[in-house]
Amino acid sequence: MGEKMKKGCFNLILAAILSLAIAGTSYAFKFDFHGKMWQTVGVTDNYGAMAPSQKSGPTDYFSYNGGLNTKGMKSGMYNAMSENDDAIFGLTKARLRFEGTTDDGLAKIVYGLEVGTINWGDTNADKKFGLSGDGVNQETRFAYAEVVMPVIGGKVRAGLQPTKINHWVWTETAAGLTYHRSFGGLKTMAGWYRGEDNETTSNIEGDNDYFVIKADNKLNPNTTMGFFGIYTDLDKDETSLGDEYDGEYYYLGLTGKYNKGSLFGDFDFIYQGGDIDFDAPAIDDLDRSAWLGNLTVGFKVSDDFKISGNILYVSGDDDPNDDDAENFDAIDVDVFIGTIFFKDSVMADCDRFISDAPYIMDKGLINYAIQGEYQINGKNYLRTAVRYLMTAEDLELKPNESDDDLGYEFDLWYTYKLNKHVDLKIDAAYLIAGDGADHLAASDNYDSDDLYKLAAGIKISF
């Protein structure tokens, strides 16, 4: 047999083995592949208000000794409302998720990739969306396994997974071990998550832990009540002012939803307590005592049109010199409170916002909103809102002045459903800035102008 024939036979046998292996695997597993992509263009008269100034995830806001711990703050809330240049922008974001499930449904793996939002034309070395692309911009969003437990029932998830504890406290991904089980209308979960901790990299003895329990009970077809509890042990960290501390917090939350006939509504009540202990004896330790209340009540005018009102109160800290931390501080969230400051827009889907947490630094937030939704027909959907925004405690960044009035905001969202996979979106918002917004314009002599944002985007899902 010639050398060429031997090589041909070998390749044929190898191909046969691979085919059998793949076929065998396909009988053992079912595969699903999902994805989302956003392509967005827009315009604003203040591009500084498009930067993620305040992130909830890496921060732990509290005041002490007259100063504010702002560790993790991005571009800085102090300049978010300063006068900046007009801008036309283009944004791209994409997510892909692979799921493999055994035929018997007893186990699956989930792996997700993301290209976080890139500005068109970005030549940042880590991203690079310039003329030739070639950026290093891919990140892991999910990497977890899920297994149905024998005998005891329920399922266990291990790895980097979604949290979805509560919209106002914790919704983003985290690495951990969780147990999920349903008993009729009662859904329960318990889990341990490991937070960001330098020690796990150096010697694997990290001590930055989150323990969670959660239960949601469908009392009847119209009413759901829920409870959750979170205990956090944050170990040692350093404030933005250079002082070392450790935080020990807990969250207790009650939630509810109602939908019957023409009436619908939901509520959240969350209390945050705990301690902040400093290593330096000269710095007084702090007692954390904060809360958040959210209430929405609505009326269905018809099957296609509904209106609702919302009140959101998030406590803030009124005295940076006392020993109380009275401001609510989320773990890692993406809150929907309009378009100008927060994350309810196609721009925010593409990570362009001022804050993804329901507060302004340590001063909390109050939101009063009237909202309307109209499903015009099977293709066209319209949503509007008028809201008044203020901080729960006065902002005092402007010299010798204090104020809590952030302003009146007018929001509009329009979606055209091209088909079941493709949405064409237009979002618009205008803020009549109040005197409190002046405190967030430090680099512009504390003078905040009115602000608008307008964007059009394509969202493709499969």
Tab-separated table of C-alpha atoms in Angstrom:
chain	number	residue	atom	x	y	z
A	1	MET	CA	0.000	0.000	0.000
A	2	GLY	CA	1.505	3.367	-0.996
A	3	GLU	CA	2.202	6.171	1.413
A	4	LYS	CA	-0.487	8.352	-0.143
A	5	MET	CA	-3.059	5.542	0.172
A	6	LYS	CA	-2.072	4.889	3.806
A	7	LYS	CA	-2.553	8.565	4.606
A	8	GLY	CA	-5.899	8.550	2.803
A	9	CYS	CA	-7.089	5.499	4.749
A	10	PHE	CA	-5.945	7.051	8.010
A	11	ASN	CA	-7.840	10.263	7.279
A	12	LEU	CA	-10.949	8.275	6.345
A	13	ILE	CA	-10.794	6.221	9.559
A	14	LEU	CA	-10.195	9.378	11.630
A	15	ALA	CA	-13.173	11.093	9.974
A	16	ALA	CA	-15.340	8.025	10.691
A	17	ILE	CA	-14.295	7.970	14.348
A	18	LEU	CA	-15.003	11.701	14.732
A	19	SER	CA	-18.386	11.296	13.044
A	20	LEU	CA	-19.318	8.471	15.386
A	21	ALA	CA	-18.113	10.447	18.389
A	22	ILE	CA	-20.099	13.521	17.396
A	23	ALA	CA	-23.161	11.424	16.580
A	24	GLY	CA	-22.872	9.645	19.919
A	25	THR	CA	-22.591	12.951	21.726
A	26	SER	CA	-25.549	14.403	19.897
A	27	TYR	CA	-27.687	11.503	21.141
A	28	ALA	CA	-26.516	12.174	24.726
A	29	PHE	CA	-26.900	15.953	24.635
A	30	LYS	CA	-29.296	18.504	23.234
A	31	PHE	CA	-27.678	21.746	22.151
A	32	ASP	CA	-29.112	25.264	22.114
A	33	PHE	CA	-27.420	28.387	20.883
A	34	HIS	CA	-28.807	31.835	21.710
A	35	GLY	CA	-27.661	35.365	21.123
A	36	LYS	CA	-28.443	39.075	21.213
A	37	MET	CA	-26.937	41.970	19.330
A	38	TRP	CA	-27.490	45.700	19.676
A	39	GLN	CA	-26.495	48.273	17.062
A	40	THR	CA	-27.281	51.824	18.181
A	41	VAL	CA	-26.729	55.339	16.880
A	42	GLY	CA	-27.703	58.496	18.700
A	43	VAL	CA	-27.145	62.113	19.595
A	44	THR	CA	-26.951	64.128	22.819
A	45	ASP	CA	-26.050	67.680	23.817
A	46	ASN	CA	-23.913	66.414	26.718
A	47	TYR	CA	-21.754	63.394	25.948
A	48	GLY	CA	-20.377	63.421	29.498
A	49	ALA	CA	-23.792	62.151	30.617
A	50	MET	CA	-23.273	59.021	28.482
A	51	ALA	CA	-20.331	57.734	30.514
A	52	PRO	CA	-20.982	55.119	33.244
A	53	SER	CA	-20.165	57.619	35.993
A	54	GLN	CA	-21.400	55.512	38.900
A	55	LYS	CA	-21.356	51.706	38.957
A	56	SER	CA	-23.132	49.707	41.647
A	57	GLY	CA	-20.978	46.580	41.438
A	58	PRO	CA	-17.497	47.629	42.604
A	59	THR	CA	-18.625	50.336	45.028
A	60	ASP	CA	-19.487	50.527	48.689
A	61	TYR	CA	-20.742	54.051	49.301
A	62	PHE	CA	-20.647	55.564	52.791
A	63	SER	CA	-19.562	58.824	54.387
A	64	TYR	CA	-17.160	59.049	57.324
A	65	ASN	CA	-15.023	61.794	58.851
A	66	GLY	CA	-16.670	64.312	56.530
A	67	GLY	CA	-15.664	62.465	53.340
A	68	LEU	CA	-17.282	59.970	50.963
A	69	ASN	CA	-15.885	56.573	50.019
A	70	THR	CA	-16.254	56.553	46.231
A	71	LYS	CA	-14.069	53.569	45.403
A	72	GLY	CA	-15.129	52.090	42.094
A	73	MET	CA	-16.680	55.303	40.787
A	74	LYS	CA	-15.853	55.574	37.084
A	75	SER	CA	-15.720	58.982	35.430
A	76	GLY	CA	-17.070	60.682	38.545
A	77	MET	CA	-20.547	61.835	39.517
A	78	TYR	CA	-19.114	65.267	40.303
A	79	ASN	CA	-18.938	66.120	36.593
A	80	ALA	CA	-21.833	64.077	35.192
A	81	MET	CA	-23.994	67.150	34.540
A	82	SER	CA	-21.223	69.533	33.468
A	83	GLU	CA	-21.599	71.123	30.050
A	84	ASN	CA	-19.905	68.880	27.502
A	85	ASP	CA	-19.744	68.784	23.716
A	86	ASP	CA	-22.622	67.695	21.518
A	87	ALA	CA	-21.999	64.258	20.075
A	88	ILE	CA	-23.225	61.785	17.500
A	89	PHE	CA	-22.315	58.260	18.544
A	90	GLY	CA	-22.460	54.666	17.328
A	91	LEU	CA	-22.441	51.646	19.647
A	92	THR	CA	-22.162	47.872	19.234
A	93	LYS	CA	-22.815	45.163	21.827
A	94	ALA	CA	-23.248	41.400	21.407
A	95	ARG	CA	-23.918	38.341	23.574
A	96	LEU	CA	-23.794	34.646	22.695
A	97	ARG	CA	-24.952	31.810	24.982
A	98	PHE	CA	-24.413	28.084	24.490
A	99	GLU	CA	-26.420	25.482	26.426
A	100	GLY	CA	-25.895	21.735	26.389
A	101	THR	CA	-28.497	19.564	28.148
A	102	THR	CA	-28.479	15.811	28.608
A	103	ASP	CA	-31.350	14.004	26.882
A	104	ASP	CA	-32.813	13.002	30.242
A	105	GLY	CA	-32.774	16.645	31.382
A	106	LEU	CA	-30.770	15.885	34.529
A	107	ALA	CA	-27.776	18.106	33.793
A	108	LYS	CA	-26.718	20.991	31.584
A	109	ILE	CA	-23.847	23.387	31.026
A	110	VAL	CA	-24.189	27.054	30.141
A	111	TYR	CA	-21.419	29.157	28.664
A	112	GLY	CA	-21.923	32.770	27.630
A	113	LEU	CA	-19.704	35.251	25.834
A	114	GLU	CA	-20.083	39.004	25.557
A	115	VAL	CA	-18.546	41.806	23.576
A	116	GLY	CA	-19.277	44.692	25.914
A	117	THR	CA	-20.345	47.937	24.303
A	118	ILE	CA	-17.753	49.465	21.998
A	119	ASN	CA	-17.893	52.993	20.601
A	120	TRP	CA	-17.581	53.030	16.839
A	121	GLY	CA	-14.122	54.302	16.017
A	122	ASP	CA	-12.679	53.357	19.415
A	123	THR	CA	-8.913	52.769	19.178
A	124	ASN	CA	-8.449	51.857	22.843
A	125	ALA	CA	-5.840	49.081	22.938
A	126	ASP	CA	-8.183	46.770	24.870
A	127	LYS	CA	-11.165	47.341	22.550
A	128	LYS	CA	-10.225	48.866	19.225
A	129	PHE	CA	-13.261	49.327	16.983
A	130	GLY	CA	-11.310	51.416	14.527
A	131	LEU	CA	-10.859	50.980	10.786
A	132	SER	CA	-9.326	47.510	11.090
A	133	GLY	CA	-10.943	46.211	14.278
A	134	ASP	CA	-8.722	43.596	15.935
A	135	GLY	CA	-9.584	44.538	19.508
A	136	VAL	CA	-9.312	42.254	22.523
A	137	ASN	CA	-12.863	42.798	23.737
A	138	GLN	CA	-14.451	39.430	24.513
A	139	GLU	CA	-15.471	38.523	28.065
A	140	THR	CA	-17.100	35.566	29.816
A	141	ARG	CA	-20.637	36.272	31.023
A	142	PHE	CA	-21.750	32.776	32.108
A	143	ALA	CA	-19.867	29.589	32.908
A	144	TYR	CA	-21.918	27.249	35.097
A	145	ALA	CA	-23.226	23.718	35.398
A	146	GLU	CA	-26.711	22.730	36.561
A	147	VAL	CA	-27.531	19.284	37.921
A	148	VAL	CA	-30.812	17.810	39.159
A	149	MET	CA	-30.265	16.340	42.611
A	150	PRO	CA	-31.178	12.688	43.190
A	151	VAL	CA	-33.376	11.726	46.169
A	152	ILE	CA	-33.834	15.253	47.603
A	153	GLY	CA	-34.989	16.812	44.322
A	154	GLY	CA	-34.376	20.333	43.136
A	155	LYS	CA	-31.293	21.411	41.215
A	156	VAL	CA	-27.843	22.773	41.982
A	157	ARG	CA	-25.956	25.378	39.962
A	158	ALA	CA	-22.205	25.885	40.296
A	159	GLY	CA	-20.033	28.514	38.644
A	160	LEU	CA	-20.500	31.992	37.161
A	161	GLN	CA	-24.285	32.362	37.039
A	162	PRO	CA	-27.101	34.934	37.121
A	163	THR	CA	-28.168	36.040	40.602
A	164	LYS	CA	-31.591	37.695	40.009
A	165	ILE	CA	-32.185	38.166	43.737
A	166	ASN	CA	-33.982	41.502	43.488
A	167	HIS	CA	-34.084	44.302	40.911
A	168	TRP	CA	-32.989	46.893	43.486
A	169	VAL	CA	-30.296	44.857	45.259
A	170	TRP	CA	-28.630	42.205	43.102
A	171	THR	CA	-29.281	41.040	39.546
A	172	GLU	CA	-25.865	40.700	37.887
A	173	THR	CA	-23.765	37.545	37.520
A	174	ALA	CA	-21.547	36.123	40.276
A	175	ALA	CA	-19.603	32.937	40.925
A	176	GLY	CA	-21.157	30.627	43.484
A	177	LEU	CA	-23.072	27.516	44.465
A	178	THR	CA	-26.886	27.684	44.588
A	179	TYR	CA	-29.774	25.292	45.236
A	180	HIS	CA	-33.206	25.782	43.619
A	181	ARG	CA	-36.460	23.922	44.295
A	182	SER	CA	-40.162	24.456	43.703
A	183	PHE	CA	-43.066	23.192	45.804
A	184	GLY	CA	-46.160	23.845	43.723
A	185	GLY	CA	-46.511	27.639	43.620
A	186	LEU	CA	-43.597	28.163	46.031
A	187	LYS	CA	-40.178	28.740	44.446
A	188	THR	CA	-37.158	28.698	46.745
A	189	MET	CA	-33.402	29.117	46.460
A	190	ALA	CA	-30.401	29.243	48.771
A	191	GLY	CA	-26.846	30.007	47.825
A	192	TRP	CA	-23.301	31.073	48.548
A	193	TYR	CA	-21.460	33.466	46.246
A	194	ARG	CA	-17.849	34.591	46.329
A	195	GLY	CA	-17.316	38.299	45.690
A	196	GLU	CA	-14.285	40.063	44.251
A	197	ASP	CA	-11.341	39.245	46.508
A	198	ASN	CA	-7.628	39.682	45.824
A	199	GLU	CA	-6.803	36.940	48.300
A	200	THR	CA	-8.374	34.229	46.144
A	201	THR	CA	-5.790	34.957	43.474
A	202	SER	CA	-2.741	34.966	45.734
A	203	ASN	CA	-3.426	32.140	48.191
A	204	ILE	CA	-7.033	30.918	47.736
A	205	GLU	CA	-8.187	31.914	51.199
A	206	GLY	CA	-10.569	34.646	50.217
A	207	ASP	CA	-13.232	35.725	52.685
A	208	ASN	CA	-15.542	37.940	50.656
A	209	ASP	CA	-18.793	36.001	50.864
A	210	TYR	CA	-22.507	36.437	50.185
A	211	PHE	CA	-25.134	34.061	51.623
A	212	VAL	CA	-28.653	34.201	50.164
A	213	ILE	CA	-32.102	32.748	50.759
A	214	LYS	CA	-35.109	33.569	48.614
A	215	ALA	CA	-38.723	32.416	48.328
A	216	ASP	CA	-41.595	33.474	46.064
A	217	ASN	CA	-45.073	32.104	46.677
A	218	LYS	CA	-47.918	32.349	44.164
A	219	LEU	CA	-50.786	32.739	46.623
A	220	ASN	CA	-53.409	32.629	43.872
A	221	PRO	CA	-53.495	33.230	40.106
A	222	ASN	CA	-53.431	36.995	40.725
A	223	THR	CA	-51.069	37.485	43.670
A	224	THR	CA	-47.428	36.636	44.355
A	225	MET	CA	-45.554	37.395	47.583
A	226	GLY	CA	-41.830	37.037	48.088
A	227	PHE	CA	-39.082	37.258	50.683
A	228	PHE	CA	-35.314	37.326	50.467
A	229	GLY	CA	-32.391	37.663	52.838
A	230	ILE	CA	-28.732	38.359	52.075
A	231	TYR	CA	-25.808	38.311	54.494
A	232	THR	CA	-22.476	39.704	53.311
A	233	ASP	CA	-19.044	39.394	54.895
A	234	LEU	CA	-16.801	41.725	52.881
A	235	ASP	CA	-13.543	41.216	54.807
A	236	LYS	CA	-10.809	43.818	54.372
A	237	ASP	CA	-10.952	46.592	51.811
A	238	GLU	CA	-9.556	50.082	51.446
A	239	THR	CA	-11.649	53.210	50.971
A	240	SER	CA	-10.947	55.738	48.234
A	241	LEU	CA	-9.458	57.888	51.016
A	242	GLY	CA	-6.946	55.169	51.911
A	243	ASP	CA	-8.436	53.817	55.165
A	244	GLU	CA	-8.797	50.057	55.650
A	245	TYR	CA	-12.139	48.639	56.782
A	246	ASP	CA	-14.328	45.567	56.657
A	247	GLY	CA	-18.069	45.566	56.070
A	248	GLU	CA	-20.682	43.185	57.408
A	249	TYR	CA	-24.149	43.830	55.955
A	250	TYR	CA	-27.510	42.159	55.691
A	251	TYR	CA	-30.563	42.789	53.500
A	252	LEU	CA	-34.135	41.765	54.329
A	253	GLY	CA	-36.711	42.204	51.592
A	254	LEU	CA	-40.444	41.772	51.025
A	255	THR	CA	-41.906	41.857	47.515
A	256	GLY	CA	-45.329	41.492	45.983
A	257	LYS	CA	-47.183	41.514	42.662
A	258	TYR	CA	-50.886	41.770	41.884
A	259	ASN	CA	-52.699	41.553	38.549
A	260	LYS	CA	-56.451	41.076	38.315
A	261	GLY	CA	-58.955	42.576	35.928
A	262	SER	CA	-58.091	46.204	35.258
A	263	LEU	CA	-55.827	46.625	38.278
A	264	PHE	CA	-52.154	45.708	38.622
A	265	GLY	CA	-49.274	46.670	40.856
A	266	ASP	CA	-46.100	45.637	42.632
A	267	PHE	CA	-44.067	46.664	45.652
A	268	ASP	CA	-40.661	46.177	47.262
A	269	PHE	CA	-39.614	46.975	50.808
A	270	ILE	CA	-35.958	46.356	51.655
A	271	TYR	CA	-33.980	47.051	54.815
A	272	GLN	CA	-30.185	47.114	54.894
A	273	GLY	CA	-28.344	46.860	58.205
A	274	GLY	CA	-24.867	46.029	59.421
A	275	ASP	CA	-21.527	47.462	60.509
A	276	ILE	CA	-18.496	49.147	58.969
A	277	ASP	CA	-15.392	48.581	61.095
A	278	PHE	CA	-12.179	50.541	60.550
A	279	ASP	CA	-8.720	49.248	61.396
A	280	ALA	CA	-7.519	52.669	62.557
A	281	PRO	CA	-8.615	53.247	66.183
A	282	ALA	CA	-8.915	56.984	65.521
A	283	ILE	CA	-11.791	56.414	63.044
A	284	ASP	CA	-15.185	55.667	64.542
A	285	ASP	CA	-16.942	52.554	63.277
A	286	LEU	CA	-20.264	53.033	61.493
A	287	ASP	CA	-23.700	51.487	61.920
A	288	ARG	CA	-25.472	50.851	58.631
A	289	SER	CA	-29.237	51.397	58.686
A	290	ALA	CA	-30.935	52.105	55.350
A	291	TRP	CA	-34.028	51.201	53.417
A	292	LEU	CA	-35.725	51.242	50.020
A	293	GLY	CA	-39.422	51.346	49.234
A	294	ASN	CA	-40.953	50.975	45.769
A	295	LEU	CA	-44.635	51.013	44.836
A	296	THR	CA	-46.311	50.866	41.411
A	297	VAL	CA	-50.088	50.935	40.969
A	298	GLY	CA	-51.689	50.759	37.545
A	299	PHE	CA	-54.970	50.585	35.634
A	300	LYS	CA	-55.684	48.879	32.302
A	301	VAL	CA	-57.787	51.282	30.290
A	302	SER	CA	-58.118	48.591	27.629
A	303	ASP	CA	-56.349	45.417	26.565
A	304	ASP	CA	-53.857	47.577	24.634
A	305	PHE	CA	-53.469	50.646	26.857
A	306	LYS	CA	-52.495	50.958	30.510
A	307	ILE	CA	-51.343	53.731	32.818
A	308	SER	CA	-49.532	53.550	36.149
A	309	GLY	CA	-47.962	55.633	38.863
A	310	ASN	CA	-44.714	54.901	40.681
A	311	ILE	CA	-43.140	56.119	43.909
A	312	LEU	CA	-39.580	55.081	44.742
A	313	TYR	CA	-37.802	56.130	47.926
A	314	VAL	CA	-34.164	55.201	48.555
A	315	SER	CA	-32.693	56.474	51.825
A	316	GLY	CA	-29.615	58.690	51.900
A	317	ASP	CA	-27.109	59.868	54.484
A	318	ASP	CA	-27.749	63.344	55.887
A	319	ASP	CA	-24.562	63.774	57.945
A	320	PRO	CA	-21.085	62.683	56.763
A	321	ASN	CA	-19.625	63.351	60.215
A	322	ASP	CA	-21.761	61.088	62.404
A	323	ASP	CA	-21.387	57.359	63.058
A	324	ASP	CA	-24.426	56.301	61.019
A	325	ALA	CA	-24.396	55.128	57.399
A	326	GLU	CA	-28.026	55.732	56.484
A	327	ASN	CA	-27.680	55.445	52.709
A	328	PHE	CA	-28.915	52.367	50.862
A	329	ASP	CA	-26.179	50.616	48.854
A	330	ALA	CA	-26.965	47.960	46.208
A	331	ILE	CA	-24.687	44.994	45.472
A	332	ASP	CA	-24.788	44.918	41.650
A	333	VAL	CA	-27.861	46.009	39.666
A	334	ASP	CA	-29.210	47.633	36.486
A	335	VAL	CA	-32.185	49.764	37.496
A	336	PHE	CA	-34.929	51.109	35.226
A	337	ILE	CA	-35.739	54.656	36.380
A	338	GLY	CA	-35.898	56.613	33.162
A	339	THR	CA	-33.314	57.420	30.520
A	340	ILE	CA	-31.284	60.478	31.551
A	341	PHE	CA	-29.690	59.208	34.773
A	342	PHE	CA	-30.448	55.487	34.806
A	343	LYS	CA	-30.726	52.395	32.601
A	344	ASP	CA	-34.119	52.258	30.894
A	345	SER	CA	-33.150	52.755	27.237
A	346	VAL	CA	-31.455	51.188	24.238
A	347	MET	CA	-28.465	53.408	25.115
A	348	ALA	CA	-28.395	51.859	28.580
A	349	ASP	CA	-28.640	48.372	27.047
A	350	CYS	CA	-25.379	49.443	25.419
A	351	ASP	CA	-23.922	50.557	28.781
A	352	ARG	CA	-24.292	54.297	28.350
A	353	PHE	CA	-25.797	55.848	31.481
A	354	ILE	CA	-24.919	57.988	34.497
A	355	SER	CA	-25.755	55.441	37.222
A	356	ASP	CA	-26.872	51.810	37.219
A	357	ALA	CA	-27.753	51.986	40.939
A	358	PRO	CA	-30.955	53.538	42.361
A	359	TYR	CA	-29.260	56.497	44.064
A	360	ILE	CA	-26.923	59.429	43.566
A	361	MET	CA	-23.773	58.685	45.569
A	362	ASP	CA	-24.752	58.479	49.268
A	363	LYS	CA	-27.737	60.857	49.017
A	364	GLY	CA	-30.368	58.327	47.956
A	365	LEU	CA	-33.191	59.022	45.517
A	366	ILE	CA	-36.896	59.862	45.267
A	367	ASN	CA	-38.764	59.207	42.017
A	368	TYR	CA	-42.379	60.186	41.270
A	369	ALA	CA	-43.541	58.970	37.862
A	370	ILE	CA	-46.658	58.697	35.724
A	371	GLN	CA	-46.273	56.090	32.986
A	372	GLY	CA	-48.257	54.946	29.965
A	373	GLU	CA	-47.980	51.908	27.678
A	374	TYR	CA	-49.829	51.484	24.377
A	375	GLN	CA	-49.641	48.400	22.153
A	376	ILE	CA	-50.783	50.201	19.017
A	377	ASN	CA	-50.963	46.958	17.010
A	378	GLY	CA	-48.999	43.754	16.609
A	379	LYS	CA	-46.018	45.651	15.208
A	380	ASN	CA	-45.970	48.992	17.054
A	381	TYR	CA	-45.453	49.608	20.785
A	382	LEU	CA	-45.227	52.972	22.551
A	383	ARG	CA	-44.281	53.804	26.129
A	384	THR	CA	-44.032	57.215	27.804
A	385	ALA	CA	-43.271	58.595	31.255
A	386	VAL	CA	-43.111	61.898	33.082
A	387	ARG	CA	-41.109	61.877	36.282
A	388	TYR	CA	-39.809	64.181	38.993
A	389	LEU	CA	-36.429	63.201	40.430
A	390	MET	CA	-34.794	64.325	43.642
A	391	THR	CA	-32.284	63.010	46.133
A	392	ALA	CA	-33.565	61.838	49.516
A	393	GLU	CA	-31.002	64.067	51.270
A	394	ASP	CA	-29.588	67.358	50.023
A	395	LEU	CA	-26.580	67.346	47.740
A	396	GLU	CA	-23.887	69.611	49.189
A	397	LEU	CA	-21.146	69.551	46.551
A	398	LYS	CA	-21.740	73.139	45.401
A	399	PRO	CA	-19.895	75.489	47.802
A	400	ASN	CA	-22.085	76.967	50.555
A	401	GLU	CA	-25.298	75.596	49.042
A	402	SER	CA	-27.465	72.476	49.258
A	403	ASP	CA	-30.373	71.185	47.205
A	404	ASP	CA	-32.189	67.937	46.336
A	405	ASP	CA	-34.000	68.900	43.088
A	406	LEU	CA	-32.615	66.916	40.124
A	407	GLY	CA	-35.388	67.981	37.777
A	408	TYR	CA	-38.309	66.906	35.612
A	409	GLU	CA	-37.709	64.188	33.021
A	410	PHE	CA	-39.800	63.336	29.950
A	411	ASP	CA	-39.231	59.882	28.426
A	412	LEU	CA	-40.476	58.197	25.268
A	413	TRP	CA	-39.792	54.672	23.978
A	414	TYR	CA	-40.997	53.315	20.626
A	415	THR	CA	-40.512	49.766	19.296
A	416	TYR	CA	-41.334	48.394	15.874
A	417	LYS	CA	-41.292	44.581	15.779
A	418	LEU	CA	-39.900	43.653	12.369
A	419	ASN	CA	-40.316	39.945	13.163
A	420	LYS	CA	-40.068	37.735	16.236
A	421	HIS	CA	-36.288	38.131	16.300
A	422	VAL	CA	-35.777	41.795	15.384
A	423	ASP	CA	-36.863	44.981	17.191
A	424	LEU	CA	-36.284	48.475	15.808
A	425	LYS	CA	-36.142	50.978	18.678
A	426	ILE	CA	-36.238	54.735	19.170
A	427	ASP	CA	-35.681	56.235	22.647
A	428	ALA	CA	-35.879	59.933	23.531
A	429	ALA	CA	-35.572	61.806	26.812
A	430	TYR	CA	-35.361	65.425	27.982
A	431	LEU	CA	-34.424	66.668	31.455
A	432	ILE	CA	-35.372	70.098	32.767
A	433	ALA	CA	-32.508	70.264	35.238
A	434	GLY	CA	-33.188	71.348	38.794
A	435	ASP	CA	-30.901	73.181	41.212
A	436	GLY	CA	-29.748	69.885	42.695
A	437	ALA	CA	-28.248	68.903	39.319
A	438	ASP	CA	-25.912	71.903	39.643
A	439	HIS	CA	-24.053	69.974	42.348
A	440	LEU	CA	-23.120	67.365	39.720
A	441	ALA	CA	-21.482	69.981	37.442
A	442	ALA	CA	-18.290	70.748	39.343
A	443	SER	CA	-16.085	71.252	36.275
A	444	ASP	CA	-18.547	73.786	34.840
A	445	ASN	CA	-18.727	76.123	37.847
A	446	TYR	CA	-21.694	74.160	39.197
A	447	ASP	CA	-24.059	75.201	36.429
A	448	SER	CA	-26.079	72.357	34.930
A	449	ASP	CA	-27.985	72.821	31.667
A	450	ASP	CA	-31.052	70.960	30.490
A	451	LEU	CA	-30.123	67.717	28.782
A	452	TYR	CA	-31.488	65.513	26.003
A	453	LYS	CA	-30.659	62.060	24.677
A	454	LEU	CA	-31.972	60.537	21.435
A	455	ALA	CA	-31.057	57.145	20.006
A	456	ALA	CA	-32.222	54.606	17.444
A	457	GLY	CA	-31.186	50.997	17.586
A	458	ILE	CA	-31.623	47.475	16.288
A	459	LYS	CA	-31.932	44.576	18.748
A	460	ILE	CA	-31.659	41.080	17.271
A	461	SER	CA	-32.377	38.060	19.483
A	462	PHE	CA	-32.420	34.355	18.734
